[in-house]
Structures are given as structure tokens and as C-alpha cells.
Amino acid sequence: MAATQGREIHLREYPIGVPTPHHFEIVTVPVPDPGPGECLVRNVWMSVDPYMRGRMRAGPNFVPGFDLGKPLEGACIGQVIASNNGPFAVGDYLLAEKGWREYWLTSGDVGTKIDPSLAPVEAYLGPLGMPGMTAYVGLLRIGLIQPGETVYISGAAGAVGSVACQIAKLKGCRVIASAGSDEKVAWLKEEAGVDHAFNYRKVSNLNDELRTSCPQGINVYFDNVGGEQLDAALRNMAMFGRVVACGMISLYNAESPPPGPPSIFRVVTARLRIEGFIVFDHEDMRPAFLADMSKWLRGGQIRSKQTVYDGLENAPKAFLGLFKGENFGKMLVRLAPASA
Ligand SMILES: NC(=O)c1ccc[n+]([C@@H]2O[C@H](COP(=O)([O-])OP(=O)(O)OC[C@H]3O[C@@H](n4cnc5c(N)ncnc54)[C@H](OP(=O)(O)O)[C@@H]3O)[C@@H](O)[C@H]2O)c1
């Protein structure tokens, strides 16, 4: 084994409000030797995701909070580099929840072998992984999108949003998208093929923007952002519209929850349905998702973008960048070059 020491990132304290680099600590630890029946895995890629902010607080949550003084967790792609009669072969790629560290052990209880021939391995953290499946479940099962419907997607140039825009187009919808930079807006129009996109930071009135771009109303709003964008979307929903409550990133660093959207009564008058979902509850859709998504990626019908930071030491920067719109597509951290 080449390295005898590895690194991992711990949470120093629970942030209140916007987290800063001070909340994270990089810790050097010995690289463990695989015991009998174990494999040693070196992480090649790890994911940073907005939901991790929800785990950075004490007390009950929809996923357990991170422990202070222990490595953070999250999705990663690792490669087996040593095996002591373990369940995987040296060179195998594994998808696991062992991010924020460089090395880990498995006796088969942790990690699922992935097929690197379907797509570059990091796609299992993006379009072929949890974010892609979130877009798929949200639109097809929760939003029940139909050809010809108008679908509005906020956070549209991110990991979930960029895939959602393209699935909705593949399903024959008219897609309106919002994102936080002109470069993202240009990509959404030119590469993702949406019908209209706008930079929400530049529009003077979101409600007017949506009224003009969705003259027949919004049939399905795929909400990644919450707050003002949800309020403006509710005002512009068509009768019997559906709001897919996927996430509300604009609220994740709030010190106390703001009052509900002023337009909430529209839920009654326009007979709307708002439904939240967590992708993990929809595992039964995984085979269909993997079949469709690998076909769409291979055929170039879904194009993916990623923003990459190199080195474990930059993982906190990558995570904090999610809340500043620094990522275009999936935010990833590359931890090591993959060996052949
Ligand atoms: N329900 C589920 O099972 C599930 C699963 C995965 C993700 N999610 C949710 O889906 C949403 C997107 O996740 P993702 O992984 O795809 O992240 P992402 O969109 O790749 O990254 C976050 C993006 O959010 C935007 N943003 C950040 N702060 C904002 C603010 N205050 N107002 C408006 N936009 C803001 C930024 O883009 P701009 O440049 O456009 O501002 C940023 O790039 C999140 O809300 C996440 O929690 C839900």
C-alpha cells in the first residue's frame, strides 16, 4: 500500500446561519489494513449536496444529524485498492455513503459495485445517481407531467434542475427555467433546450416574469428553491396545477423559518396539489430510472455538466459554494485519479 496516512473531514461545531470554513476540520488518520474478509477502498470522487446542511444541526431531522468530531458522510465513488479475501476485486468501483474521507474498509456491508462501462464513474453521483433520480421521480411520479404542459423549474442549472429540465423536454413539455447567472441561462437555452430561461437575480419582478413567460399558467412547478420563487410560482399556477416540493435551498441557512408564502391561498382557489417527496422512498423506480437515464446519456439526449474541486481539503469550499451558486451542474470533489 502506497499511503500510510489518510485524511478525513470532521464537523467542528453546528453552524448557525451560513456555515464557514471554520466549521470544518481536516484530520489525519492512519490508513487501516484490511482484516480477513475486508477490502480497502480509496475514494476517487465525493459528492457535496445541499441536504447535508440539514444534517449539520443537532436534534431530529429527516436524516440523522452529523456527529461532531467524526467524519462527515455522503455519497462517494471509491476504488478497491487492496483485498484480504474481501468481497470485491481490486480495481472495482463502489458507490457508498463514505464521502469526506480518503480511505475506508468494507466487508461487503458498505458499498455497491457500479458498472463503469455505462458512463464515467462520477455520473453515479450526478445524472445517473441520486440527483438524476430525484429529477426523474419528482417529474414522473410526483408531478405527473403530461406532454404539452408548462413546467417551471427553479434552480434549473444545478444537479437536479439541469436533469429535470431535459427530462421534461424529452416528455414533450414546455419548459421554463430559472438560474442565477447569465452563463447558466445561456446553457439552459442552448444545451438543455428549454423554451425560456431567465436569471432570477436580474429580473425586477418574478411574478411579472412568470406571468409573461407562462401565459396559460404553470401546470407543474418543480421547486428546488422555495421562498420568493415558490410565492411567485403559486401566483401563476394553472387550475389543478401540481407543485413538486423537491427542496427549498433559499431557506437552508435561515436562522428561523420565514412565514409561509403570502400566496398560499392560491392552493385553494386554483385547486392545486403541493407534494413533497424524498427520493429514497422511491427505490422501486430505480431500475426504470437506470434504464432510461443510461440510454439518454449514451444517446446525448441528456447532457450533464459538473463543477469539480480537487483534493479533500477543498471539500468544504465545494459544499459552501452550493449556497452561492458556484456550481454549474453537479458539484463534485475529485479525491484521487482512478487507476485503470
Ligand atoms: N427531495 C429530494 O429527495 C431531494 C434530493 C436531492 C436534492 N434535493 C433538493 O433539490 C435542490 C437542488 O439540489 P442539487 O443537489 O441539485 O443542488 P444544486 O442545484 O446543484 O446546487 C444548489 C444551487 O442552488 C442555487 N441556490 C443556492 N442558494 C440559492 C438561493 N438562496 N436562492 C435561489 N437559488 C439558490 C444555486 O444556483 P443559482 O446559481 O441558480 O442560484 C446553486 O448552484 C435542493 O433544494 C436540494 O435540497 C431534494
Short mmCIF file of C-alpha atoms and ligand atoms in Angstrom, two decimals:
data_model
loop_
_atom_site.label_atom_id
_atom_site.label_comp_id
_atom_site.label_asym_id
_atom_site.label_seq_id
_atom_site.Cartn_x
_atom_site.Cartn_y
_atom_site.Cartn_z
CA MET A 1 0.00 0.00 0.00
CA ALA A 2 1.46 3.36 -1.02
CA ALA A 3 -0.02 5.69 1.61
CA THR A 4 0.05 5.05 5.33
CA GLN A 5 -1.90 8.13 6.27
CA GLY A 6 -5.23 9.39 5.04
CA ARG A 7 -7.36 12.41 5.76
CA GLU A 8 -10.97 12.95 6.72
CA ILE A 9 -13.14 15.97 7.37
CA HIS A 10 -14.98 16.47 10.64
CA LEU A 11 -17.60 18.99 11.65
CA ARG A 12 -16.13 21.14 14.43
CA GLU A 13 -19.45 22.63 15.57
CA TYR A 14 -23.00 23.00 14.31
CA PRO A 15 -23.28 26.19 12.25
CA ILE A 16 -25.95 28.76 12.97
CA GLY A 17 -26.85 30.63 9.81
CA VAL A 18 -24.41 30.42 6.91
CA PRO A 19 -21.61 27.85 7.54
CA THR A 20 -17.99 28.94 7.06
CA PRO A 21 -14.69 27.05 6.59
CA HIS A 22 -14.18 27.42 10.36
CA HIS A 23 -16.91 24.81 10.94
CA PHE A 24 -14.83 22.09 9.26
CA GLU A 25 -11.64 20.42 10.42
CA ILE A 26 -9.27 18.26 8.39
CA VAL A 27 -7.87 15.37 10.40
CA THR A 28 -5.04 12.98 9.51
CA VAL A 29 -5.58 9.33 10.43
CA PRO A 30 -3.72 6.07 9.76
CA VAL A 31 -4.87 4.12 6.70
CA PRO A 32 -6.27 0.86 8.12
CA ASP A 33 -5.08 -2.55 6.94
CA PRO A 34 -7.88 -4.74 5.65
CA GLY A 35 -8.64 -7.55 8.10
CA PRO A 36 -9.69 -11.01 6.94
CA GLY A 37 -12.63 -10.74 4.53
CA GLU A 38 -12.17 -6.97 4.12
CA CYS A 39 -11.30 -4.64 1.25
CA LEU A 40 -9.53 -1.29 1.47
CA VAL A 41 -11.15 1.37 -0.69
CA ARG A 42 -9.66 4.67 -1.80
CA ASN A 43 -12.16 7.39 -2.64
CA VAL A 44 -11.89 8.77 -6.15
CA TRP A 45 -14.88 11.15 -6.11
CA MET A 46 -17.20 12.53 -3.47
CA SER A 47 -20.40 14.49 -3.65
CA VAL A 48 -21.42 17.60 -1.76
CA ASP A 49 -25.18 18.14 -1.62
CA PRO A 50 -27.49 20.81 -0.20
CA TYR A 51 -29.28 18.29 2.07
CA MET A 52 -26.03 17.97 4.07
CA ARG A 53 -26.76 21.41 5.55
CA GLY A 54 -29.84 19.85 7.19
CA ARG A 55 -27.59 17.26 8.84
CA MET A 56 -25.36 19.97 10.30
CA ARG A 57 -27.64 20.58 13.23
CA ALA A 58 -28.35 18.77 16.45
CA GLY A 59 -31.69 17.17 17.06
CA PRO A 60 -34.17 15.28 14.94
CA ASN A 61 -34.27 15.79 11.19
CA PHE A 62 -35.47 13.81 8.17
CA VAL A 63 -31.98 12.27 8.11
CA PRO A 64 -29.84 11.89 11.26
CA GLY A 65 -27.58 14.84 12.12
CA PHE A 66 -23.82 14.51 11.68
CA ASP A 67 -21.84 13.68 14.81
CA LEU A 68 -19.30 16.30 15.86
CA GLY A 69 -15.72 15.08 15.86
CA LYS A 70 -16.39 12.26 13.41
CA PRO A 71 -16.00 12.19 9.62
CA LEU A 72 -18.93 13.68 7.75
CA GLU A 73 -20.85 11.32 5.47
CA GLY A 74 -22.18 11.49 1.94
CA ALA A 75 -22.10 9.78 -1.41
CA CYS A 76 -18.75 8.81 -2.89
CA ILE A 77 -17.20 6.63 -5.54
CA GLY A 78 -14.26 4.60 -4.30
CA GLN A 79 -11.95 2.11 -5.91
CA VAL A 80 -10.84 -1.09 -4.18
CA ILE A 81 -7.05 -0.94 -3.80
CA ALA A 82 -6.42 -3.98 -1.58
CA SER A 83 -8.36 -7.08 -0.64
CA ASN A 84 -7.76 -9.59 2.13
CA ASN A 85 -10.11 -12.24 0.70
CA GLY A 86 -12.72 -9.47 0.67
CA PRO A 87 -15.99 -9.43 -1.29
CA PHE A 88 -14.76 -7.12 -4.09
CA ALA A 89 -11.85 -7.34 -6.52
CA VAL A 90 -9.00 -4.84 -6.63
CA GLY A 91 -9.99 -2.22 -9.22
CA ASP A 92 -13.76 -2.47 -8.60
CA TYR A 93 -15.61 0.81 -8.24
CA LEU A 94 -18.06 1.15 -5.34
CA LEU A 95 -20.79 3.68 -4.64
CA ALA A 96 -21.14 4.28 -0.89
CA GLU A 97 -22.04 6.84 1.78
CA LYS A 98 -18.39 7.16 2.85
CA GLY A 99 -17.52 10.58 1.47
CA TRP A 100 -15.47 13.27 3.24
CA ARG A 101 -12.53 10.86 3.75
CA GLU A 102 -9.85 9.34 1.59
CA TYR A 103 -9.89 5.65 2.65
CA TRP A 104 -12.37 3.22 4.14
CA LEU A 105 -12.83 -0.51 4.74
CA THR A 106 -15.67 -2.77 3.72
CA SER A 107 -16.52 -6.39 4.30
CA GLY A 108 -19.36 -6.12 1.79
CA ASP A 109 -21.79 -4.44 4.20
CA VAL A 110 -20.93 -1.00 2.79
CA GLY A 111 -20.73 -0.10 -0.89
CA THR A 112 -22.45 -1.22 -4.05
CA LYS A 113 -20.40 -2.19 -7.08
CA ILE A 114 -21.10 0.06 -10.08
CA ASP A 115 -20.65 -0.57 -13.77
CA PRO A 116 -18.03 1.87 -15.17
CA SER A 117 -18.95 0.93 -18.74
CA LEU A 118 -22.34 2.70 -18.54
CA ALA A 119 -20.90 6.20 -18.01
CA PRO A 120 -17.89 7.88 -16.37
CA VAL A 121 -17.96 6.72 -12.75
CA GLU A 122 -18.68 10.21 -11.38
CA ALA A 123 -22.01 10.18 -13.25
CA TYR A 124 -23.23 7.87 -10.45
CA LEU A 125 -23.08 10.93 -8.19
CA GLY A 126 -24.92 13.11 -10.72
CA PRO A 127 -27.31 12.30 -13.56
CA LEU A 128 -27.07 8.53 -13.05
CA GLY A 129 -27.24 8.84 -9.26
CA MET A 130 -29.31 10.47 -6.55
CA PRO A 131 -29.74 13.90 -8.21
CA GLY A 132 -30.80 12.38 -11.54
CA MET A 133 -33.22 10.04 -9.85
CA THR A 134 -34.66 12.93 -7.85
CA ALA A 135 -35.48 14.75 -11.09
CA TYR A 136 -36.97 11.55 -12.57
CA VAL A 137 -39.15 10.68 -9.55
CA GLY A 138 -40.17 14.28 -8.98
CA LEU A 139 -41.41 14.88 -12.50
CA LEU A 140 -42.82 11.47 -13.40
CA ARG A 141 -44.30 10.23 -10.12
CA ILE A 142 -44.99 13.38 -8.10
CA GLY A 143 -45.55 15.97 -10.84
CA LEU A 144 -47.25 13.54 -13.26
CA ILE A 145 -46.10 15.71 -16.17
CA GLN A 146 -48.01 15.36 -19.44
CA PRO A 147 -46.95 16.32 -22.98
CA GLY A 148 -47.86 19.91 -23.78
CA GLU A 149 -47.92 21.04 -20.15
CA THR A 150 -45.95 24.05 -18.96
CA VAL A 151 -43.32 23.08 -16.38
CA TYR A 152 -41.41 25.71 -14.42
CA ILE A 153 -38.13 24.60 -12.80
CA SER A 154 -36.15 26.74 -10.35
CA GLY A 155 -32.51 26.01 -9.52
CA ALA A 156 -32.52 24.80 -13.11
CA ALA A 157 -28.78 24.72 -13.77
CA GLY A 158 -27.93 22.60 -10.74
CA ALA A 159 -27.54 18.83 -10.41
CA VAL A 160 -31.25 18.04 -10.06
CA GLY A 161 -32.61 21.00 -12.03
CA SER A 162 -30.46 20.53 -15.13
CA VAL A 163 -31.60 16.92 -15.47
CA ALA A 164 -35.22 17.82 -14.68
CA CYS A 165 -35.27 20.41 -17.47
CA GLN A 166 -34.11 17.86 -20.01
CA ILE A 167 -36.45 15.06 -18.84
CA ALA A 168 -39.40 17.45 -19.05
CA LYS A 169 -38.36 18.38 -22.62
CA LEU A 170 -37.99 14.68 -23.55
CA LYS A 171 -41.54 14.14 -22.28
CA GLY A 172 -42.90 16.88 -24.56
CA CYS A 173 -43.43 19.66 -22.03
CA ARG A 174 -42.90 23.38 -22.47
CA VAL A 175 -40.12 24.18 -20.01
CA ILE A 176 -39.41 27.48 -18.28
CA ALA A 177 -36.24 27.58 -16.18
CA SER A 178 -34.59 29.98 -13.76
CA ALA A 179 -30.99 30.12 -12.59
CA GLY A 180 -28.59 32.59 -11.02
CA SER A 181 -26.25 33.65 -13.83
CA ASP A 182 -26.38 34.63 -17.49
CA GLU A 183 -23.95 31.82 -18.33
CA LYS A 184 -26.30 29.28 -16.76
CA VAL A 185 -29.26 30.80 -18.59
CA ALA A 186 -27.42 30.54 -21.91
CA TRP A 187 -26.61 26.86 -21.29
CA LEU A 188 -30.21 26.11 -20.36
CA LYS A 189 -31.42 27.59 -23.64
CA GLU A 190 -28.68 26.38 -25.95
CA GLU A 191 -27.70 22.99 -24.50
CA ALA A 192 -30.59 21.83 -22.31
CA GLY A 193 -33.09 23.10 -24.91
CA VAL A 194 -35.58 24.77 -22.57
CA ASP A 195 -38.18 27.06 -24.11
CA HIS A 196 -37.41 30.06 -21.94
CA ALA A 197 -34.90 30.74 -19.18
CA PHE A 198 -34.17 33.77 -17.04
CA ASN A 199 -31.66 34.97 -14.46
CA TYR A 200 -33.70 35.35 -11.27
CA ARG A 201 -31.07 37.69 -9.83
CA LYS A 202 -31.70 40.17 -12.63
CA VAL A 203 -35.49 40.18 -13.05
CA SER A 204 -37.11 43.08 -11.26
CA ASN A 205 -40.37 41.21 -10.60
CA LEU A 206 -40.54 37.41 -10.58
CA ASN A 207 -44.32 37.41 -10.68
CA ASP A 208 -44.38 39.52 -13.87
CA GLU A 209 -41.66 37.38 -15.42
CA LEU A 210 -43.64 34.19 -14.86
CA ARG A 211 -46.93 35.78 -15.96
CA THR A 212 -45.33 36.78 -19.26
CA SER A 213 -43.47 33.53 -19.87
CA CYS A 214 -46.36 31.26 -18.80
CA PRO A 215 -49.45 32.99 -20.23
CA GLN A 216 -51.60 29.85 -19.79
CA GLY A 217 -50.26 29.32 -16.26
CA ILE A 218 -47.82 26.79 -14.84
CA ASN A 219 -49.10 23.21 -14.78
CA VAL A 220 -46.18 21.82 -12.80
CA TYR A 221 -43.73 23.78 -10.68
CA PHE A 222 -40.59 21.80 -9.73
CA ASP A 223 -39.39 23.72 -6.67
CA ASN A 224 -35.72 23.50 -5.74
CA VAL A 225 -35.56 26.89 -4.07
CA GLY A 226 -38.68 27.85 -2.02
CA GLY A 227 -39.12 31.39 -0.67
CA GLU A 228 -39.83 34.11 -3.23
CA GLN A 229 -39.67 31.71 -6.17
CA LEU A 230 -42.35 29.48 -4.63
CA ASP A 231 -44.50 32.51 -3.90
CA ALA A 232 -44.25 33.79 -7.48
CA ALA A 233 -44.90 30.32 -8.91
CA LEU A 234 -48.02 29.83 -6.75
CA ARG A 235 -49.42 33.11 -8.08
CA ASN A 236 -49.00 31.81 -11.61
CA MET A 237 -50.19 28.21 -11.28
CA ALA A 238 -52.85 26.99 -13.69
CA MET A 239 -56.01 25.36 -12.31
CA PHE A 240 -55.30 21.88 -10.90
CA GLY A 241 -51.56 22.53 -11.11
CA ARG A 242 -49.05 20.47 -9.15
CA VAL A 243 -46.15 21.77 -7.10
CA VAL A 244 -43.32 19.24 -6.74
CA ALA A 245 -41.70 20.28 -3.46
CA CYS A 246 -38.22 18.92 -4.07
CA GLY A 247 -36.15 21.31 -1.97
CA MET A 248 -36.00 24.85 -0.61
CA ILE A 249 -32.33 25.82 -0.67
CA SER A 250 -33.08 29.51 -0.11
CA LEU A 251 -34.14 28.59 3.44
CA TYR A 252 -31.42 26.15 4.47
CA ASN A 253 -29.21 28.71 6.20
CA ALA A 254 -32.08 30.68 7.73
CA GLU A 255 -31.74 31.10 11.48
CA SER A 256 -35.50 30.97 11.92
CA PRO A 257 -38.09 29.89 9.32
CA PRO A 258 -39.72 32.79 7.46
CA PRO A 259 -43.54 32.90 7.35
CA GLY A 260 -45.19 30.80 4.63
CA PRO A 261 -45.61 32.27 1.14
CA PRO A 262 -48.14 35.13 1.03
CA SER A 263 -49.78 33.49 -1.98
CA ILE A 264 -50.61 30.23 -0.16
CA PHE A 265 -54.38 30.73 -0.55
CA ARG A 266 -53.89 30.10 -4.29
CA VAL A 267 -53.62 26.42 -3.30
CA VAL A 268 -57.34 26.56 -2.53
CA THR A 269 -58.61 28.81 -5.27
CA ALA A 270 -56.65 27.17 -8.10
CA ARG A 271 -57.24 23.62 -6.68
CA LEU A 272 -53.50 22.99 -6.50
CA ARG A 273 -51.70 19.99 -5.13
CA ILE A 274 -48.36 20.52 -3.36
CA GLU A 275 -46.50 17.30 -2.65
CA GLY A 276 -43.14 16.88 -1.04
CA PHE A 277 -41.02 13.81 -1.61
CA ILE A 278 -37.68 12.30 -0.64
CA VAL A 279 -36.03 10.33 -3.38
CA PHE A 280 -35.00 7.49 -1.02
CA ASP A 281 -38.68 6.48 -0.64
CA HIS A 282 -38.91 5.66 -4.35
CA GLU A 283 -36.32 2.88 -4.78
CA ASP A 284 -38.87 0.87 -6.79
CA MET A 285 -38.29 3.35 -9.65
CA ARG A 286 -34.52 2.73 -9.76
CA PRO A 287 -34.49 0.03 -12.47
CA ALA A 288 -36.64 2.16 -14.80
CA PHE A 289 -34.56 5.23 -13.95
CA LEU A 290 -31.24 3.50 -14.64
CA ALA A 291 -32.50 2.03 -17.91
CA ASP A 292 -33.87 5.38 -19.15
CA MET A 293 -31.04 7.56 -17.88
CA SER A 294 -28.17 5.41 -19.19
CA LYS A 295 -29.92 5.34 -22.58
CA TRP A 296 -30.46 9.14 -22.56
CA LEU A 297 -26.85 9.82 -21.52
CA ARG A 298 -25.44 7.46 -24.16
CA GLY A 299 -27.69 8.97 -26.82
CA GLY A 300 -26.76 12.53 -25.86
CA GLN A 301 -30.42 13.34 -25.07
CA ILE A 302 -29.38 14.33 -21.56
CA ARG A 303 -26.28 16.48 -21.29
CA SER A 304 -24.61 16.84 -17.98
CA LYS A 305 -22.39 19.47 -16.50
CA GLN A 306 -20.22 19.33 -13.43
CA THR A 307 -18.08 21.66 -11.37
CA VAL A 308 -15.03 19.94 -9.89
CA TYR A 309 -12.85 20.87 -6.92
CA ASP A 310 -9.66 18.88 -6.47
CA GLY A 311 -8.49 17.46 -3.15
CA LEU A 312 -10.25 16.59 0.09
CA GLU A 313 -9.04 19.87 1.61
CA ASN A 314 -11.31 21.70 -0.85
CA ALA A 315 -14.48 19.73 0.01
CA PRO A 316 -15.75 22.37 2.48
CA LYS A 317 -15.22 25.07 -0.17
CA ALA A 318 -17.20 22.99 -2.67
CA PHE A 319 -20.00 22.48 -0.17
CA LEU A 320 -20.17 26.17 0.76
CA GLY A 321 -20.18 27.05 -2.95
CA LEU A 322 -23.57 25.35 -3.36
CA PHE A 323 -25.16 28.20 -1.42
CA LYS A 324 -23.51 30.84 -3.59
CA GLY A 325 -24.40 29.29 -6.93
CA GLU A 326 -20.75 28.49 -7.68
CA ASN A 327 -21.65 25.15 -9.21
CA PHE A 328 -22.86 24.61 -12.72
CA GLY A 329 -24.49 21.17 -12.81
CA LYS A 330 -23.28 18.70 -10.21
CA MET A 331 -20.77 19.90 -7.61
CA LEU A 332 -18.09 17.23 -7.16
CA VAL A 333 -14.78 16.79 -5.38
CA ARG A 334 -12.09 14.67 -7.04
CA LEU A 335 -10.03 12.93 -4.39
CA ALA A 336 -7.69 10.77 -6.42
CA PRO A 337 -7.06 9.76 -10.01
CA ALA A 338 -8.72 6.44 -10.84
CA SER A 339 -6.31 3.68 -11.83
CA ALA A 340 -7.12 1.64 -14.93
N1 LIG B 1 -36.39 15.72 -2.32
C1 LIG B 1 -35.27 15.04 -2.52
O1 LIG B 1 -35.21 13.83 -2.37
C2 LIG B 1 -34.05 15.80 -2.97
C3 LIG B 1 -32.91 15.12 -3.44
C4 LIG B 1 -31.83 15.88 -3.92
C5 LIG B 1 -31.87 17.28 -3.86
N2 LIG B 1 -32.98 17.88 -3.35
C6 LIG B 1 -33.08 19.34 -3.32
O2 LIG B 1 -33.04 19.78 -4.66
C7 LIG B 1 -32.48 21.09 -4.70
C8 LIG B 1 -31.31 21.10 -5.68
O3 LIG B 1 -30.29 20.22 -5.20
P1 LIG B 1 -28.99 19.95 -6.08
O4 LIG B 1 -28.25 18.85 -5.44
O5 LIG B 1 -29.38 19.84 -7.49
O6 LIG B 1 -28.17 21.29 -5.84
P2 LIG B 1 -27.66 22.27 -6.99
O7 LIG B 1 -28.89 22.85 -7.64
O8 LIG B 1 -26.69 21.55 -7.84
O9 LIG B 1 -26.87 23.37 -6.20
C9 LIG B 1 -27.51 24.35 -5.48
C10 LIG B 1 -27.91 25.55 -6.37
O10 LIG B 1 -28.95 26.24 -5.71
C11 LIG B 1 -28.94 27.60 -6.11
N3 LIG B 1 -29.11 28.43 -4.93
C12 LIG B 1 -28.32 28.47 -3.83
N4 LIG B 1 -28.83 29.34 -2.95
C13 LIG B 1 -29.93 29.88 -3.50
C14 LIG B 1 -30.89 30.86 -3.09
N5 LIG B 1 -30.82 31.45 -1.89
N6 LIG B 1 -31.91 31.17 -3.93
C15 LIG B 1 -32.01 30.56 -5.14
N7 LIG B 1 -31.14 29.64 -5.59
C16 LIG B 1 -30.12 29.29 -4.78
C17 LIG B 1 -27.59 27.86 -6.77
O11 LIG B 1 -27.79 28.06 -8.17
P3 LIG B 1 -28.12 29.52 -8.81
O12 LIG B 1 -26.88 29.98 -9.47
O13 LIG B 1 -29.21 29.20 -9.77
O14 LIG B 1 -28.54 30.40 -7.67
C18 LIG B 1 -26.81 26.59 -6.54
O15 LIG B 1 -25.94 26.27 -7.60
C19 LIG B 1 -32.07 21.44 -3.27
O16 LIG B 1 -33.09 22.18 -2.68
C20 LIG B 1 -31.96 20.07 -2.62
O17 LIG B 1 -32.12 20.13 -1.24
C21 LIG B 1 -34.06 17.17 -2.92
#
